[in-house]
Short mmCIF file of C-alpha atoms in Angstrom, two decimals:
data_model
loop_
_atom_site.label_atom_id
_atom_site.label_comp_id
_atom_site.label_asym_id
_atom_site.label_seq_id
_atom_site.Cartn_x
_atom_site.Cartn_y
_atom_site.Cartn_z
CA MET A 10 103.88 88.37 -73.50
CA PRO A 11 106.44 87.29 -70.17
CA HIS A 12 104.59 85.74 -68.06
CA PRO A 13 104.46 87.06 -64.38
CA ALA A 14 106.74 87.08 -61.79
CA ARG A 15 106.80 83.42 -59.71
CA ASP A 16 105.85 85.88 -56.65
CA THR A 17 103.40 87.01 -58.13
CA VAL A 18 101.26 84.23 -59.67
CA THR A 19 98.07 83.88 -57.29
CA LEU A 20 96.14 81.31 -57.18
CA HIS A 21 93.07 83.07 -59.25
CA ASP A 22 95.80 83.71 -61.73
CA VAL A 23 95.90 79.69 -62.67
CA ALA A 24 91.96 79.84 -62.03
CA ALA A 25 91.03 82.63 -64.71
CA ALA A 26 93.68 81.54 -67.08
CA ALA A 27 92.43 77.99 -66.71
CA GLY A 28 88.85 78.62 -67.40
CA VAL A 29 87.24 77.31 -63.69
CA SER A 30 86.13 77.52 -60.41
CA LEU A 31 89.21 79.37 -57.86
CA ALA A 32 88.08 76.12 -55.32
CA THR A 33 88.77 73.80 -58.75
CA ALA A 34 91.54 75.39 -59.13
CA SER A 35 92.18 75.03 -55.20
CA ARG A 36 91.42 71.31 -55.29
CA VAL A 37 93.73 70.58 -58.24
CA LEU A 38 96.97 72.35 -56.81
CA GLY A 39 96.15 71.38 -53.36
CA ALA A 40 96.55 67.45 -53.75
CA SER A 41 93.50 67.79 -52.59
CA SER A 42 91.41 64.07 -52.15
CA ARG A 43 88.22 65.53 -54.15
CA THR A 44 87.93 64.14 -57.23
CA VAL A 45 88.09 66.79 -60.16
CA ALA A 46 87.42 66.30 -63.70
CA PRO A 47 90.25 64.76 -66.06
CA GLU A 48 89.60 68.00 -68.57
CA PHE A 49 89.45 71.00 -66.08
CA ARG A 50 92.65 69.01 -64.11
CA GLU A 51 94.79 69.46 -67.06
CA ARG A 52 93.14 72.97 -67.84
CA VAL A 53 94.55 73.84 -64.32
CA LEU A 54 97.97 72.26 -64.96
CA ALA A 55 98.98 73.64 -67.97
CA ALA A 56 97.47 77.11 -66.81
CA ALA A 57 99.96 76.64 -63.73
CA GLY A 58 102.87 75.51 -66.40
CA ARG A 59 102.31 78.24 -68.51
CA LEU A 60 102.11 81.44 -65.43
CA ARG A 61 104.85 79.63 -62.90
CA TYR A 62 103.06 79.00 -60.07
CA THR A 63 103.85 78.30 -57.79
CA ALA A 64 101.93 77.24 -53.71
CA ASP A 65 103.16 79.10 -50.85
CA ALA A 66 102.05 79.48 -47.39
CA SER A 67 98.96 81.76 -48.41
CA ALA A 68 97.19 79.91 -50.89
CA ARG A 69 97.45 76.82 -48.28
CA ALA A 70 95.40 78.68 -46.17
CA MET A 71 92.89 79.93 -48.66
CA ARG A 72 92.26 76.34 -49.57
CA ARG A 73 91.87 75.53 -45.68
CA VAL A 74 88.13 77.85 -46.09
CA SER A 75 87.15 77.50 -49.81
CA ASP A 76 84.92 75.50 -49.18
CA SER A 77 82.59 77.47 -46.66
CA LEU A 78 79.88 79.03 -48.05
CA ALA A 79 78.40 81.83 -46.32
CA LEU A 80 74.78 82.05 -46.12
CA VAL A 81 73.42 86.04 -45.77
CA ALA A 82 69.56 86.03 -44.88
CA ASP A 83 67.20 87.79 -43.49
CA ASP A 84 65.80 86.10 -41.25
CA VAL A 85 66.64 82.72 -40.54
CA THR A 86 63.93 81.31 -37.38
CA THR A 87 61.36 81.41 -39.74
CA PRO A 88 59.47 77.50 -41.51
CA SER A 89 60.18 78.73 -44.95
CA MET A 90 63.48 79.31 -44.37
CA ALA A 91 64.69 76.77 -42.51
CA ILE A 92 63.32 74.63 -44.96
CA VAL A 93 65.15 76.45 -47.67
CA VAL A 94 68.79 76.00 -45.46
CA SER A 95 68.31 72.56 -44.90
CA ALA A 96 68.87 71.86 -48.51
CA MET A 97 71.84 74.01 -48.60
CA GLU A 98 73.44 72.35 -45.78
CA ARG A 99 72.22 68.98 -47.02
CA ALA A 100 73.63 69.49 -50.75
CA ALA A 101 76.51 71.35 -49.36
CA SER A 102 77.64 68.52 -47.49
CA THR A 103 76.86 65.73 -50.43
CA ALA A 104 79.62 68.11 -51.87
CA GLY A 105 82.09 68.16 -49.13
CA ALA A 106 81.33 71.82 -47.81
CA PHE A 107 79.85 73.41 -45.60
CA VAL A 108 77.04 76.83 -45.08
CA THR A 109 77.28 79.50 -42.40
CA VAL A 110 74.71 80.97 -41.84
CA SER A 111 73.89 85.40 -40.72
CA ALA A 112 70.91 87.05 -40.38
CA THR A 113 69.76 90.39 -41.33
CA HIS A 114 66.67 91.14 -40.74
CA GLY A 115 66.03 92.88 -44.24
CA ASP A 116 68.10 95.92 -43.29
CA PRO A 117 70.02 97.61 -45.95
CA GLY A 118 72.20 98.90 -44.28
CA ARG A 119 73.02 95.69 -41.77
CA GLN A 120 73.40 93.42 -44.80
CA LEU A 121 75.81 95.27 -46.82
CA GLU A 122 77.77 95.17 -43.13
CA THR A 123 77.74 91.93 -42.53
CA ILE A 124 79.51 90.58 -46.56
CA ARG A 125 81.92 92.73 -45.95
CA ARG A 126 82.48 91.19 -43.06
CA VAL A 127 82.07 88.04 -44.67
CA ARG A 128 84.30 88.85 -47.07
CA ALA A 129 87.17 89.16 -45.05
CA LEU A 130 86.78 85.60 -44.45
CA ARG A 131 87.11 84.52 -48.19
CA PRO A 132 85.02 81.70 -48.23
CA ARG A 133 84.12 79.66 -51.40
CA ALA A 134 80.38 81.47 -52.50
CA LEU A 135 78.28 84.47 -50.72
CA VAL A 136 74.29 83.11 -50.94
CA LEU A 137 72.23 85.64 -50.24
CA THR A 138 68.53 85.02 -49.99
CA SER A 139 65.95 88.15 -49.30
CA GLY A 140 62.24 89.10 -50.59
CA ARG A 141 63.63 91.35 -53.10
CA VAL A 142 67.20 91.95 -54.03
CA ASP A 143 67.96 95.59 -55.81
CA ALA A 144 71.64 96.54 -57.33
CA ASP A 145 70.53 100.31 -55.67
CA ALA A 146 70.63 99.07 -52.60
CA VAL A 147 73.04 101.11 -50.16
CA ALA A 148 73.15 103.69 -52.78
CA GLY A 149 74.93 101.12 -55.03
CA GLY A 150 77.22 99.61 -51.87
CA LEU A 151 75.54 96.14 -52.39
CA LEU A 152 76.74 95.34 -56.28
CA ALA A 153 79.80 97.24 -55.62
CA GLU A 154 80.59 95.00 -52.33
CA LEU A 155 79.58 91.58 -54.08
CA ARG A 156 81.45 92.66 -57.39
CA ALA A 157 84.54 93.27 -55.71
CA TYR A 158 83.78 89.71 -53.94
CA GLU A 159 83.60 87.84 -57.64
CA HIS A 160 86.43 89.73 -58.88
CA ASP A 161 88.39 88.01 -56.17
CA GLY A 162 86.94 84.61 -56.90
CA GLY A 163 84.17 84.58 -54.95
CA ARG A 164 80.66 82.53 -56.74
CA VAL A 165 77.31 85.16 -55.91
CA VAL A 166 74.09 83.49 -55.75
CA VAL A 167 71.10 85.23 -55.42
CA VAL A 168 67.45 83.85 -53.77
CA GLY A 169 64.54 85.52 -53.97
CA ASP A 170 63.59 88.65 -56.55
CA THR A 171 66.44 90.62 -57.29
CA ASP A 172 67.89 92.81 -60.85
CA LEU A 173 71.77 91.61 -59.76
CA PRO A 174 73.51 90.22 -62.43
CA PHE A 175 74.95 87.20 -61.27
CA HIS A 176 73.05 83.86 -60.40
CA SER A 177 69.81 83.82 -59.10
CA VAL A 178 66.90 81.28 -57.54
CA GLY A 179 63.58 83.40 -57.49
CA PHE A 180 59.57 82.12 -57.12
CA ASP A 181 57.17 83.31 -59.21
CA ASN A 182 55.40 84.96 -55.73
CA ARG A 183 52.59 86.76 -57.77
CA GLY A 184 51.89 83.36 -60.48
CA ALA A 185 51.35 81.30 -57.96
CA ALA A 186 49.36 83.39 -55.97
CA ALA A 187 46.93 84.28 -59.76
CA ARG A 188 46.48 80.58 -59.60
CA LEU A 189 45.83 80.26 -55.89
CA GLY A 190 43.14 83.54 -55.75
CA ARG A 191 41.16 81.65 -59.20
CA TYR A 192 40.86 78.35 -58.01
CA VAL A 193 38.59 80.37 -54.60
CA ALA A 194 37.23 82.37 -56.85
CA GLU A 195 35.65 79.26 -58.87
CA ALA A 196 34.96 77.95 -55.62
CA GLY A 197 32.06 79.76 -55.65
CA HIS A 198 33.36 81.95 -53.07
CA ARG A 199 32.77 86.06 -53.83
CA ARG A 200 32.83 88.02 -50.77
CA VAL A 201 37.03 87.52 -49.75
CA VAL A 202 39.73 88.82 -46.90
CA ILE A 203 43.21 88.92 -47.58
CA ILE A 204 45.63 89.16 -44.86
CA ALA A 205 47.96 90.68 -46.88
CA GLY A 206 50.91 90.75 -44.86
CA ALA A 207 53.69 93.55 -44.19
CA HIS A 208 52.55 96.50 -46.85
CA GLY A 209 55.90 97.05 -48.58
CA GLU A 210 57.44 93.93 -48.96
CA ALA A 211 58.20 92.07 -51.89
CA ALA A 212 57.06 88.48 -51.79
CA PRO A 213 53.99 89.20 -49.50
CA ASP A 214 53.36 92.24 -51.93
CA ALA A 215 53.56 90.02 -54.76
CA ARG A 216 51.18 87.47 -53.39
CA THR A 217 48.86 90.22 -52.82
CA ALA A 218 48.89 91.82 -56.13
CA GLY A 219 48.05 88.44 -57.70
CA LEU A 220 45.64 87.05 -55.45
CA VAL A 221 43.80 89.95 -56.45
CA GLU A 222 44.67 89.31 -60.45
CA GLY A 223 43.10 85.81 -59.62
CA LEU A 224 40.09 86.43 -57.89
CA ARG A 225 39.25 88.79 -60.45
CA ALA A 226 39.99 86.18 -63.28
CA GLY A 227 37.50 84.28 -61.49
CA GLY A 228 34.50 85.85 -61.38
CA ILE A 229 35.07 88.66 -58.15
CA ALA A 230 34.67 92.01 -58.46
CA GLU A 231 37.71 93.98 -56.45
CA SER A 232 35.21 95.90 -54.60
CA ALA A 233 34.16 92.98 -53.07
CA VAL A 234 38.21 92.10 -51.82
CA ARG A 235 39.00 93.67 -48.45
CA ILE A 236 42.61 93.73 -48.33
CA VAL A 237 43.92 94.20 -44.52
CA HIS A 238 48.08 94.41 -43.34
CA CYS A 239 49.91 92.67 -39.90
CA PRO A 240 52.87 91.13 -39.36
CA VAL A 241 53.67 87.96 -40.66
CA SER A 242 53.36 85.63 -37.86
CA ARG A 243 50.80 83.54 -36.69
CA GLU A 244 50.09 86.64 -34.12
CA GLY A 245 49.91 89.10 -37.07
CA GLY A 246 47.34 86.36 -38.97
CA TYR A 247 45.50 86.09 -35.07
CA GLU A 248 45.24 89.52 -34.23
CA VAL A 249 43.87 90.24 -38.10
CA ALA A 250 40.61 87.31 -37.33
CA HIS A 251 40.32 87.45 -33.75
CA ARG A 252 38.93 91.45 -35.01
CA LEU A 253 37.23 90.17 -38.81
CA ALA A 254 35.34 87.42 -35.65
CA ALA A 255 34.12 90.84 -34.03
CA GLU A 256 33.04 92.82 -36.92
CA GLY A 257 30.63 89.68 -38.26
CA LEU A 258 31.37 87.37 -40.75
CA ARG A 259 27.84 87.22 -42.53
CA ARG A 260 29.88 89.22 -45.28
CA ILE A 261 32.63 86.96 -45.74
CA ASP A 262 33.37 83.38 -47.58
CA ALA A 263 36.86 83.11 -48.05
CA VAL A 264 39.86 84.57 -46.07
CA LEU A 265 43.45 83.58 -47.67
CA ALA A 266 46.81 84.26 -46.23
CA VAL A 267 49.61 84.61 -47.97
CA ASN A 268 51.29 82.24 -45.92
CA ASP A 269 50.83 79.04 -44.38
CA LEU A 270 51.68 81.29 -40.99
CA ILE A 271 49.28 83.62 -41.33
CA ALA A 272 46.84 81.60 -41.65
CA VAL A 273 47.71 79.48 -38.47
CA GLY A 274 47.33 82.65 -36.41
CA ALA A 275 44.05 83.29 -38.29
CA LEU A 276 42.79 79.41 -38.04
CA ARG A 277 43.27 80.16 -33.98
CA ALA A 278 41.54 83.04 -33.50
CA LEU A 279 38.36 81.88 -35.78
CA ARG A 280 38.59 78.45 -33.77
CA GLU A 281 38.06 80.62 -30.28
CA ALA A 282 35.45 82.95 -32.69
CA GLY A 283 33.24 79.50 -32.93
CA VAL A 284 34.19 79.97 -36.16
CA ALA A 285 33.87 76.52 -38.30
CA VAL A 286 36.57 75.80 -41.08
CA PRO A 287 35.72 75.60 -44.42
CA ASP A 288 31.55 75.56 -42.83
CA ASP A 289 30.82 79.07 -42.72
CA VAL A 290 34.77 80.45 -44.23
CA SER A 291 36.92 78.90 -46.17
CA LEU A 292 40.51 79.82 -45.45
CA THR A 293 44.09 79.32 -47.86
CA GLY A 294 47.58 80.03 -46.51
CA PHE A 295 50.68 80.00 -48.79
CA ASP A 296 54.23 77.75 -48.81
CA ASP A 297 53.62 74.73 -47.63
CA ILE A 298 55.60 74.08 -44.55
CA GLY A 299 55.15 71.73 -42.03
CA PRO A 300 52.41 73.84 -39.71
CA ALA A 301 50.28 73.41 -43.35
CA VAL A 302 49.68 69.60 -42.34
CA ASN A 303 49.80 69.42 -38.65
CA VAL A 304 46.48 71.81 -37.39
CA THR A 305 42.84 70.76 -37.99
CA PRO A 306 41.65 71.91 -40.54
CA ARG A 307 44.69 71.09 -42.85
CA LEU A 308 45.76 73.76 -44.72
CA THR A 309 44.66 74.42 -48.49
CA THR A 310 47.74 75.87 -50.30
CA MET A 311 49.39 77.05 -52.55
CA ALA A 312 52.95 74.60 -51.62
CA LEU A 313 57.03 76.34 -52.90
CA PRO A 314 59.54 74.44 -53.40
CA LEU A 315 61.29 76.01 -50.30
CA ALA A 316 64.19 72.21 -50.47
CA TYR A 317 64.90 72.43 -53.86
CA ALA A 318 65.44 76.30 -54.04
CA GLY A 319 68.04 75.38 -51.98
CA THR A 320 69.28 72.44 -53.18
CA GLU A 321 69.56 75.09 -56.78
CA ALA A 322 70.96 77.60 -54.68
CA ILE A 323 74.31 75.27 -53.53
CA ARG A 324 73.88 73.63 -57.79
CA LEU A 325 74.77 77.42 -58.86
CA ALA A 326 77.03 78.67 -56.00
CA LEU A 327 79.60 75.37 -56.07
CA GLY A 328 78.92 74.67 -60.68
CA GLU A 329 82.11 75.27 -62.64
CA PRO A 330 82.38 78.85 -64.47
CA GLY A 331 79.58 80.04 -67.31
CA ALA A 332 76.79 81.91 -68.48
CA VAL A 333 74.99 82.93 -65.28
CA THR A 334 71.67 81.93 -64.63
CA HIS A 335 68.01 82.54 -63.61
CA VAL A 336 65.79 79.61 -62.10
CA ILE A 337 62.00 80.62 -61.28
CA VAL A 338 60.39 78.16 -59.31
CA GLU A 339 56.36 77.15 -59.36
CA GLY A 340 53.62 76.67 -56.60
CA ARG A 341 51.60 73.74 -57.29
CA LEU A 342 47.96 73.85 -55.75
CA VAL A 343 48.00 71.80 -52.84
CA VAL A 344 43.01 71.45 -52.02
CA ARG A 345 43.41 69.93 -48.46
CA ASP A 346 40.32 70.39 -45.91
CA SER A 347 40.49 74.62 -45.29
CA THR A 348 38.91 74.99 -48.56
CA ARG A 349 35.17 73.90 -49.79
CA GLU A 350 33.15 74.70 -52.75
CA ARG A 351 30.36 76.90 -52.25
CA ALA A 352 27.02 77.63 -54.45
CA VAL A 353 27.31 80.89 -56.29
CA VAL A 354 24.55 83.33 -55.40
CA VAL A 355 23.16 84.47 -58.94
CA ARG A 356 20.69 88.25 -58.30
#
């Protein structure tokens, strides 16, 4: 087969022929000071020779941006996302890369438009974080845009629940919540309110379903479980708990929030209403962010390895070519001061 003409061969062609990432080919052929394994270096040089590749100004320009990683997130202001992003930035910095961040507020149309804009900057990899990312989002436009980016030599990693055919790091929200629900049931609680966050959001919905599953497995009748929705925020948790306290809590002995922010807001409202946690009502959160241990009483919660998820996302983004990898991280129950065991009344 004849070789392509010299001026038509791109760095992407060389990377594909050598079976390495675009960044690796760029380091080898761009005289980078960063170390490349001898095996990969030899493959890149051999491929460049076969294709008669010559670096030009455009390739040098691409090298100048090839170490950027673009993070497209629903919201970067929440404490849990701050932990993920911080871990990403540390991992990227250690590898000699840097992270740019864009927020889409969970709007699929805005998400698609942001990815299109980011592609024009030619980042080395794109990390998309969202509660749920579907292949048919925006009439399939999101998948098409990400495939085009990957075809151009980029790497896509999704952090969150997804059916997209790219590397991903997901959370076992439902399974972790089921373990928390079962713990609450087995601790003797029989009348439970779940503050479920916003209805229709993937992570809160999965956690709510898991909590109900765990409570039922622990012996609580589904009719004894009340589900209340609210914004996923301190204010949302405060408003729900304020209403519950106003109604009277004689028929409630545990309040389970789908994240720690909601639980912290609920704790404040309960305290203002003179409701003692955990003596009158047990309270749990989810995530194990900083506020969970900076309130009194400290929150019982389901800890998610958020920093690990961020680090794994960068590892996948910077890794050598290979099979698509799906990483699922599990939660760990952390029992603190906001829950206590209750005697089960046998009627």
